[in-house]
PDB file of C-alpha atoms and ligand atoms in Angstrom:
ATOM      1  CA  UNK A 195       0.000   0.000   0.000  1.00 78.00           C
ATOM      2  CA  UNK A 196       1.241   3.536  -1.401  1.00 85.00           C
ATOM      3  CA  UNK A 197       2.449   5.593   2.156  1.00 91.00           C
ATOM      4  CA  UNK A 198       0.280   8.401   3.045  1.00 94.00           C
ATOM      5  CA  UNK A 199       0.923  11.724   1.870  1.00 94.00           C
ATOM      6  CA  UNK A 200       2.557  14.442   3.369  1.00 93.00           C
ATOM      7  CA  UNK A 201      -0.674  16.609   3.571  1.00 94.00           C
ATOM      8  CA  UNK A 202      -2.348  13.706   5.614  1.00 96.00           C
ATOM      9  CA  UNK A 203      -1.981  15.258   8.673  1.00 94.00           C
ATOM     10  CA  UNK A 204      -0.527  18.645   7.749  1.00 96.00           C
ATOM     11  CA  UNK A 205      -2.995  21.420   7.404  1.00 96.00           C
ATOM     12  CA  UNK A 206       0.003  23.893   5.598  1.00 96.00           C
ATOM     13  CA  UNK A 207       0.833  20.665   3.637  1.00 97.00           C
ATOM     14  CA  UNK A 208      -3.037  20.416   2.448  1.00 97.00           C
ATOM     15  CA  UNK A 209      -3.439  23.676   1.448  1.00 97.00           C
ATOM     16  CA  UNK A 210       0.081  23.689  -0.585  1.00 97.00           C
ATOM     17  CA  UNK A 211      -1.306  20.636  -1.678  1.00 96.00           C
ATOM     18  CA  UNK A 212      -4.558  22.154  -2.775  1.00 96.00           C
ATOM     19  CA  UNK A 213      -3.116  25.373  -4.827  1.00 96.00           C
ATOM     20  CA  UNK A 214      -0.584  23.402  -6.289  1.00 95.00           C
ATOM     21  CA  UNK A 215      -3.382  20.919  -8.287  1.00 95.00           C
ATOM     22  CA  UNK A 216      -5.386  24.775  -8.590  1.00 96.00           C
ATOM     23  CA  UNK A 217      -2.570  26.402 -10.162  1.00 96.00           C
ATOM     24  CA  UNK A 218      -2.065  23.153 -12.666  1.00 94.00           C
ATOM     25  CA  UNK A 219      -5.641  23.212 -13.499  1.00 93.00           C
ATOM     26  CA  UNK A 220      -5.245  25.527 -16.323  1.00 93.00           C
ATOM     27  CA  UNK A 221      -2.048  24.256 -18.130  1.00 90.00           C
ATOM     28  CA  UNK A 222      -2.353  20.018 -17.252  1.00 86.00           C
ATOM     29  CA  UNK A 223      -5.764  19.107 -19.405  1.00 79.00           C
ATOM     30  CA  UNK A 224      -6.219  15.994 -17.788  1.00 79.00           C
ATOM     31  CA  UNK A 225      -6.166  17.439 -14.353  1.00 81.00           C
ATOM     32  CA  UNK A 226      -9.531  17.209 -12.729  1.00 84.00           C
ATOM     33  CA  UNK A 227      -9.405  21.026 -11.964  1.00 93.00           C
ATOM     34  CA  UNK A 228      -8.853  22.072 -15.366  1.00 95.00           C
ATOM     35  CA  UNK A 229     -12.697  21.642 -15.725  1.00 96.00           C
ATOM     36  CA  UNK A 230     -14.311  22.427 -12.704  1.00 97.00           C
ATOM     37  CA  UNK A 231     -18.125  23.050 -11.589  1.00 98.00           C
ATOM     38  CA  UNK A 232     -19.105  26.273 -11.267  1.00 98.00           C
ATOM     39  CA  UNK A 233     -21.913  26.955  -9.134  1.00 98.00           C
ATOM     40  CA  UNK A 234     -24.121  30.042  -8.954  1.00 98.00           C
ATOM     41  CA  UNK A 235     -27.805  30.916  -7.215  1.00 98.00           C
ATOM     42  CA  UNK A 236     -30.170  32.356 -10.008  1.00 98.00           C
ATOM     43  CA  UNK A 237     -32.898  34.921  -9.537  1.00 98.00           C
ATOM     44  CA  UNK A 238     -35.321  32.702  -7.879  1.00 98.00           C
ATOM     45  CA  UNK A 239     -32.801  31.380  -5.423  1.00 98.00           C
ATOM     46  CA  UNK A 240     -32.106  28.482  -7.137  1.00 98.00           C
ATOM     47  CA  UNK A 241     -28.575  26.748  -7.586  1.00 98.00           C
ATOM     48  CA  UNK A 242     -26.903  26.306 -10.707  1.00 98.00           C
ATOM     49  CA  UNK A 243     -24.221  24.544 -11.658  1.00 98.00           C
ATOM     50  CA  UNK A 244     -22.553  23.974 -14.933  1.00 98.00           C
ATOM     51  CA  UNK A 245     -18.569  23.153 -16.249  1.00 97.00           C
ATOM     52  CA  UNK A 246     -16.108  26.229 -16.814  1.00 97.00           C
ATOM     53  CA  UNK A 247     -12.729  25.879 -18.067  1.00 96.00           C
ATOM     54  CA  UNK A 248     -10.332  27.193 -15.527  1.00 97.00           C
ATOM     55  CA  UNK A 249      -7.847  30.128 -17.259  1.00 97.00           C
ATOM     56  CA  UNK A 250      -6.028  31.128 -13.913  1.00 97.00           C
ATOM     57  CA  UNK A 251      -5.466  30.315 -10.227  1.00 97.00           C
ATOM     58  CA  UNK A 252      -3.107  32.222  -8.261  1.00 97.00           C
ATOM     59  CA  UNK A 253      -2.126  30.964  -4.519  1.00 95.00           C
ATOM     60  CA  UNK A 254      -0.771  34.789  -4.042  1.00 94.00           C
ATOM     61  CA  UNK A 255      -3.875  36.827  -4.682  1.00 95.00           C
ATOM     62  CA  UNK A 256      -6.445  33.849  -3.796  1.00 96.00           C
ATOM     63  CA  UNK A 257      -8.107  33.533  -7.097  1.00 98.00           C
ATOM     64  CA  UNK A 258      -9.545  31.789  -9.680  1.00 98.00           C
ATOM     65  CA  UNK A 259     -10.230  32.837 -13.411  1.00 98.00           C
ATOM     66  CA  UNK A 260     -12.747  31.718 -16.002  1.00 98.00           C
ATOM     67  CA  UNK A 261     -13.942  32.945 -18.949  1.00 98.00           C
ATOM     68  CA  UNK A 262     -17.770  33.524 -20.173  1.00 98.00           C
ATOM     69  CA  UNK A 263     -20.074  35.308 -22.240  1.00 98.00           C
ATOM     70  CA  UNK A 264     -21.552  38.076 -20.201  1.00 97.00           C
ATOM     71  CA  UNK A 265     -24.945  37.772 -22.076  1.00 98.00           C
ATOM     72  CA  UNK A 266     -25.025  33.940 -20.504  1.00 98.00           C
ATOM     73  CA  UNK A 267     -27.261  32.825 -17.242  1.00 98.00           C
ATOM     74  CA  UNK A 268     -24.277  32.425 -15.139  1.00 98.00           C
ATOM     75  CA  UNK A 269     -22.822  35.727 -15.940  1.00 98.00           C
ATOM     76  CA  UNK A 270     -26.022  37.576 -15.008  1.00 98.00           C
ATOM     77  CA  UNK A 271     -26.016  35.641 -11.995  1.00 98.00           C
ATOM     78  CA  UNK A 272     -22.881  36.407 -10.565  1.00 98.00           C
ATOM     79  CA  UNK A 273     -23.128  40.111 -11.578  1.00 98.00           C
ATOM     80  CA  UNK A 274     -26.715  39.907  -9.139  1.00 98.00           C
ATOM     81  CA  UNK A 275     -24.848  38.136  -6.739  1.00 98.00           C
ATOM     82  CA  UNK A 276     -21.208  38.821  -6.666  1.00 98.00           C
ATOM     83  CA  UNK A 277     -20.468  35.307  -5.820  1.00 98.00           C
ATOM     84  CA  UNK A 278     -19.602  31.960  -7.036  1.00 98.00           C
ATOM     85  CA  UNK A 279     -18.368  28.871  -5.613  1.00 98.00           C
ATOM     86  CA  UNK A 280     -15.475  26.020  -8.179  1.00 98.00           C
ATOM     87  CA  UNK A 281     -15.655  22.445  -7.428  1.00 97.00           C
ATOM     88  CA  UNK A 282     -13.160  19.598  -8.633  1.00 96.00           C
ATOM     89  CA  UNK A 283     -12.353  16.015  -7.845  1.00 96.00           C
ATOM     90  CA  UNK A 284      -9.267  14.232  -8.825  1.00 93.00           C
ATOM     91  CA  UNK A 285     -10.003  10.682  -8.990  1.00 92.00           C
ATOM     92  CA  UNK A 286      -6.697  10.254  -9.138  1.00 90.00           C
ATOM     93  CA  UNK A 287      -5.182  12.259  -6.299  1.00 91.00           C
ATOM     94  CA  UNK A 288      -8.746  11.560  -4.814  1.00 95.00           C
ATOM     95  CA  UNK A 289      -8.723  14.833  -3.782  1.00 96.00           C
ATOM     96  CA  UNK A 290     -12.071  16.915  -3.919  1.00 97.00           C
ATOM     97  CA  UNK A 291     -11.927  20.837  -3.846  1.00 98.00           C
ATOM     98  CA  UNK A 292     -14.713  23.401  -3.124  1.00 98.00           C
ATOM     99  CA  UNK A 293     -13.767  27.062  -3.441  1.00 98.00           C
ATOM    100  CA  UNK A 294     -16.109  29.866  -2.985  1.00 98.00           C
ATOM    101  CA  UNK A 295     -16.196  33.517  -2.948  1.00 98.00           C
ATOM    102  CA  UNK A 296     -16.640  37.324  -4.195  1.00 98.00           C
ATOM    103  CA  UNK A 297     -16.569  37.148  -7.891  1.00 98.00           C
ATOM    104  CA  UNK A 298     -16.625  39.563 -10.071  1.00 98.00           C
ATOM    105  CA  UNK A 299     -17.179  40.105 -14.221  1.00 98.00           C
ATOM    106  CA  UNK A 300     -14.061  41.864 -16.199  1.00 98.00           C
ATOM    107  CA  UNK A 301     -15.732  43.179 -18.989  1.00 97.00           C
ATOM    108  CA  UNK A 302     -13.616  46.453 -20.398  1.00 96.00           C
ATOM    109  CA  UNK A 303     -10.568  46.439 -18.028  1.00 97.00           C
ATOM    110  CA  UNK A 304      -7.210  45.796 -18.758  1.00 98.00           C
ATOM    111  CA  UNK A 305      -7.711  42.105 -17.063  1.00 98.00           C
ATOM    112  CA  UNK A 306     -10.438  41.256 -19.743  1.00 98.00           C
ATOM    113  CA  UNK A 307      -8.441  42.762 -22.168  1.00 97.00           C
ATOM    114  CA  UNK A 308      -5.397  40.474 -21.543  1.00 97.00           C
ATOM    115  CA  UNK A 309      -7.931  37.534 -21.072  1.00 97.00           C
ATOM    116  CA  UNK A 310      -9.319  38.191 -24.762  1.00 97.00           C
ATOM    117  CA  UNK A 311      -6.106  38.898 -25.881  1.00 95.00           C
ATOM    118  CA  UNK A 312      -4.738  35.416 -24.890  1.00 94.00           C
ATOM    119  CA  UNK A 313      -7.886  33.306 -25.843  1.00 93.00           C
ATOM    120  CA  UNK A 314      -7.688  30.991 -28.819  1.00 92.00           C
ATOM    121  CA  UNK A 315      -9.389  32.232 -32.384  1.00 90.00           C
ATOM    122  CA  UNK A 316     -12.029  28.685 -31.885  1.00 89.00           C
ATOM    123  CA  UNK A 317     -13.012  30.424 -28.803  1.00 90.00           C
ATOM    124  CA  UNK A 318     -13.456  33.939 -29.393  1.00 93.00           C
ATOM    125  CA  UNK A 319     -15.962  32.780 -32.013  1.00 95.00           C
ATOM    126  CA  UNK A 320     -18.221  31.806 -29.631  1.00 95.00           C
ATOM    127  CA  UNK A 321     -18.688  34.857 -28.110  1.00 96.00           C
ATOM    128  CA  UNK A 322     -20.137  36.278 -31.193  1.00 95.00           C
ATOM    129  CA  UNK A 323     -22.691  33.441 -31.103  1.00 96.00           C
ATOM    130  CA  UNK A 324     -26.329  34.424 -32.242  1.00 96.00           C
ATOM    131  CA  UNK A 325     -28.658  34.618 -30.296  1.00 97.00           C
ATOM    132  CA  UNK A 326     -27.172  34.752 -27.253  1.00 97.00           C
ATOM    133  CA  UNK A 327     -26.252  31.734 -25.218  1.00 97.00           C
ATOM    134  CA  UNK A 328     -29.538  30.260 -23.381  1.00 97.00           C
ATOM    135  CA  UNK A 329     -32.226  31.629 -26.390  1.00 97.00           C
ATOM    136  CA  UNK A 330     -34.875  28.995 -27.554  1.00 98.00           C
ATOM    137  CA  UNK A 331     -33.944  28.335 -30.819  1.00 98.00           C
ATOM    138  CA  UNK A 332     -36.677  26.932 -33.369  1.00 98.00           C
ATOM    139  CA  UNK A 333     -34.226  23.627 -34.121  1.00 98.00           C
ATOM    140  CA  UNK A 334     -31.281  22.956 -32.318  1.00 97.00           C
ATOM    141  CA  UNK A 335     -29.124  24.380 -35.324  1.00 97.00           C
ATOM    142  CA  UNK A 336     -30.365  27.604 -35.514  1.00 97.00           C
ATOM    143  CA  UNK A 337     -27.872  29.864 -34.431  1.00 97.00           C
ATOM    144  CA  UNK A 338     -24.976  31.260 -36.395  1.00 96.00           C
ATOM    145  CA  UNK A 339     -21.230  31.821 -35.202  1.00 94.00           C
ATOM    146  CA  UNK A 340     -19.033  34.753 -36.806  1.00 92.00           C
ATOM    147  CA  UNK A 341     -15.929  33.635 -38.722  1.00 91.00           C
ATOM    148  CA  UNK A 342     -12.590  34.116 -36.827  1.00 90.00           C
ATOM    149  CA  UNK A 343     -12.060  38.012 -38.602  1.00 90.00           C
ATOM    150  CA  UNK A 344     -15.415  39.006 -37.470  1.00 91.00           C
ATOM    151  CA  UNK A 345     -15.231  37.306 -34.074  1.00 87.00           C
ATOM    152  CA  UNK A 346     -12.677  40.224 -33.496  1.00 88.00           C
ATOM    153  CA  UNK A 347     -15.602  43.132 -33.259  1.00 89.00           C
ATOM    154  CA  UNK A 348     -18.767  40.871 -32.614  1.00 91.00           C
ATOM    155  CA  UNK A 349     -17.328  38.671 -29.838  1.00 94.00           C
ATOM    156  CA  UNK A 350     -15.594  40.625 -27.973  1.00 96.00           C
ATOM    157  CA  UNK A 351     -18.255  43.102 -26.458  1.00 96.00           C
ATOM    158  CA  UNK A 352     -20.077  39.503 -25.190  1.00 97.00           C
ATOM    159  CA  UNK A 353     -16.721  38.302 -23.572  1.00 97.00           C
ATOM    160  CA  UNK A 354     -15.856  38.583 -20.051  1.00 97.00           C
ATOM    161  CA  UNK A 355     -13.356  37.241 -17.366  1.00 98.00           C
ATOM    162  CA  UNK A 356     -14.625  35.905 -14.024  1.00 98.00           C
ATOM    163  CA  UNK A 357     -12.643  36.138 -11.130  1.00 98.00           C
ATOM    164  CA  UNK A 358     -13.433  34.460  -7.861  1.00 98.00           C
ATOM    165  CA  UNK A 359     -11.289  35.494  -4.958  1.00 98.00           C
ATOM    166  CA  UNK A 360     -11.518  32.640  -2.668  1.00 98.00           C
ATOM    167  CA  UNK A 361     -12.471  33.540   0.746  1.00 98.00           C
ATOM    168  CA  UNK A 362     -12.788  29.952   1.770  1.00 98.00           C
ATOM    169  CA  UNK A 363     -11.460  26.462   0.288  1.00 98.00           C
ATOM    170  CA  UNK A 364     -12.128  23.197   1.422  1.00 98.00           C
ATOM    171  CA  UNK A 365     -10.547  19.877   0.371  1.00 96.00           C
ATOM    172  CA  UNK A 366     -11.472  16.455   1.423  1.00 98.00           C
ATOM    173  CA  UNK A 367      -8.865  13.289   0.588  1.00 97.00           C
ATOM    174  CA  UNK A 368     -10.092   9.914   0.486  1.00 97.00           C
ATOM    175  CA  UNK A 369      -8.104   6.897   1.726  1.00 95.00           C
ATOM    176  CA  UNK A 370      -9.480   4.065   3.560  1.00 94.00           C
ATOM    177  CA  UNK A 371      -6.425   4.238   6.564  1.00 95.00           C
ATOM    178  CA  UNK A 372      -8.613   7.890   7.077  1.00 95.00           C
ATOM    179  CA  UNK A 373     -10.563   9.883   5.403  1.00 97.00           C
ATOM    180  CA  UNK A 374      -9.140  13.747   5.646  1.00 98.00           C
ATOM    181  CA  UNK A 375     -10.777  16.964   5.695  1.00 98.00           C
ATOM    182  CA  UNK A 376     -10.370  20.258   6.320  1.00 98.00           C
ATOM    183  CA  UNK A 377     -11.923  24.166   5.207  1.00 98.00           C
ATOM    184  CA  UNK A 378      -9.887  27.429   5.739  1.00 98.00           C
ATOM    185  CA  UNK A 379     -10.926  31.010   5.566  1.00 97.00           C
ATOM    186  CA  UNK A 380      -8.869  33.994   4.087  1.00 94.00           C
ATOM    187  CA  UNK A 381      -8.379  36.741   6.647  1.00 85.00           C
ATOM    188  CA  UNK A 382      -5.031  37.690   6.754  1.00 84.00           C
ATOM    189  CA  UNK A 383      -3.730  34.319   5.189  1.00 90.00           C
ATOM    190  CA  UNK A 384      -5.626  31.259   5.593  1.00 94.00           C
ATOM    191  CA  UNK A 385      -6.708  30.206   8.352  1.00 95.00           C
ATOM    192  CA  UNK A 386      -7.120  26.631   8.763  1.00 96.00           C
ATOM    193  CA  UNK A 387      -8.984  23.573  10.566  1.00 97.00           C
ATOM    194  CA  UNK A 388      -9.677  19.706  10.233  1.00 98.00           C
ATOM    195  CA  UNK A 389     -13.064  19.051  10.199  1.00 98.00           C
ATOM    196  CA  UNK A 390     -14.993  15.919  10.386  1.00 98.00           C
ATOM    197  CA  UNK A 391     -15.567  13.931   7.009  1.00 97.00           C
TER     198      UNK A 391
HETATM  199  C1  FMN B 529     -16.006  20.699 -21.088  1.00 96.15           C
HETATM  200  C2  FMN B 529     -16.803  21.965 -20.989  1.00 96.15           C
HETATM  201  C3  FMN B 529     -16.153  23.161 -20.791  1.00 96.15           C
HETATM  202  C4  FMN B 529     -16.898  24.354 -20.720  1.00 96.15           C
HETATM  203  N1  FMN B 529     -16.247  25.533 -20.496  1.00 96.15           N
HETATM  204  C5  FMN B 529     -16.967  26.670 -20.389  1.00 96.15           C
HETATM  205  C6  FMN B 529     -16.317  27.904 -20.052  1.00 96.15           C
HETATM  206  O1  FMN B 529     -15.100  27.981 -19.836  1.00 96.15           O
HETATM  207  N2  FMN B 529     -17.087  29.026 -19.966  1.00 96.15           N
HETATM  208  C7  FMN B 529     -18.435  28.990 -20.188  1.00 96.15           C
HETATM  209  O2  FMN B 529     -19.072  30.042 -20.085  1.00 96.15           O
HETATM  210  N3  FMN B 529     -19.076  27.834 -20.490  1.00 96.15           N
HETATM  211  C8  FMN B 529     -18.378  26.682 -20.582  1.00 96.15           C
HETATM  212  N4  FMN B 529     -19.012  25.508 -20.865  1.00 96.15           N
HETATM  213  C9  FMN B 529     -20.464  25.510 -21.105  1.00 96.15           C
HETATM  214  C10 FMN B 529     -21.207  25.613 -19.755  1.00 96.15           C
HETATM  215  O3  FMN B 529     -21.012  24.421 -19.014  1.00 96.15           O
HETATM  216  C11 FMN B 529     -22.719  25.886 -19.931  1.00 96.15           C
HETATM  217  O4  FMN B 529     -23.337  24.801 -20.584  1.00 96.15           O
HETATM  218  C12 FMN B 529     -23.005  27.137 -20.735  1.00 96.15           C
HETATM  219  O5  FMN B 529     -22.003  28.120 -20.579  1.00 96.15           O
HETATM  220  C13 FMN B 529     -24.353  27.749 -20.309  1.00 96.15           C
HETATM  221  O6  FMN B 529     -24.316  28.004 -18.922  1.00 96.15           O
HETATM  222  P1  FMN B 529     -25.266  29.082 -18.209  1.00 96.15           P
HETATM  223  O7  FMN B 529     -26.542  29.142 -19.014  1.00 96.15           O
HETATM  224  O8  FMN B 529     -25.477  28.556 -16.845  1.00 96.15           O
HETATM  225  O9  FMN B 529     -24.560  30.394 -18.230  1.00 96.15           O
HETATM  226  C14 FMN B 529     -18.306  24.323 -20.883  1.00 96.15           C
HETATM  227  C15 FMN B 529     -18.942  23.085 -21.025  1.00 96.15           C
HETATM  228  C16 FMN B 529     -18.207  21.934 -21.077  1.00 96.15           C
HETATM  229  C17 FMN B 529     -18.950  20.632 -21.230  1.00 96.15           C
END
């Protein structure tokens, strides 16, 4: 049987543990956190959740960045809100992480600006999508997408970057010797505990 990892019983260890698979989200593909859950709560006080790709994560400033179209459902919801809350779990690492927090749209700052800047051609045309994401469409084709050129002036009004600064993070590990887990709040650092799985 594999030993158990240094974070077992090391809450500093766990949460280097936890921004290091964070900050390899965006740049390993086949890391679990690369794809997260983003969940929202919609007008009627409902929960949402759906799959973001992750762009950013920064252990240094405490958050997380994903890109959307600001005309979408979870857009609107997190500018009504101004909160949003990143789930992942790394079968592999079997490692879940929940992340929530302020979050706020980038629409015309120099962050978005850098965002669009950086974002592939195949995915700036979606952002000049129309209608906009979430319209009923008469068949499920009905929609058109701007060529890459045109994406350029159409899209980019509809893009925005979302960043989340985590205010808490939770992680629970998995291993029959003993289950681990254990939530810390930002306030001056993290501040950490174990809590019961
Ligand atoms: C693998 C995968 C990655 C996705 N990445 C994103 C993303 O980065 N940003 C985004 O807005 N939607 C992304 N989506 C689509 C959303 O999950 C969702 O279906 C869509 O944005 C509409 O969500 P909303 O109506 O709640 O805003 C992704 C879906 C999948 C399956």
């Amino acid at each position: 049987m594999d030993p158990l990892p240094p974070f077992h019983d090391d809450l500093e260890a766990a949460l280097t543990e936890i921004w290091r698979l964070l900050e390899a989200g965006p740049v390993l593909r086949r890391n679990a956190f690369h794809m997260p859950a983003l969940a929202t709560v919609d007008a009627a006080g409902q929960p949402q959740v759906r799959t973001v790709v992750l762009r950013a994560a920064d252990r240094a400033s405490g958050a997380l960045r994903f890109h959307c179209d600001r005309r979408s459902d979870k857009a609107v919801e997190i500018a009504a809100t101004g909160v949003a809350a990143l789930h992942g779990y790394d079968s592999d690492a079997k490692i879940q992480i929940r992340a929530s927090g302020p979050a706020r749209l980038h629409t015309d700052d120099a962050l978005a600006e850098a965002a669009w800047a950086e974002s592939r051609a195949m995915s700036r045309v979606c952002y000049g999508a129309d209608p906009a994401p979430g319209a009923v469409l008469p068949t499920g084709g009905a929609y058109a997408l701007p060529d890459a050129e045109t994406a350029l002036t159409t899209g980019r009004p509809n893009f925005c970057a979302v960043v989340v600064e985590v205010a808490r993070l939770e992680f629970l590990f998995l291993d029959r010797r003993g289950h681990r887990r254990a939530a810390w709040m930002r306030a001056d650092g993290w501040r950490g505990c174990w809590l019961a799985p």
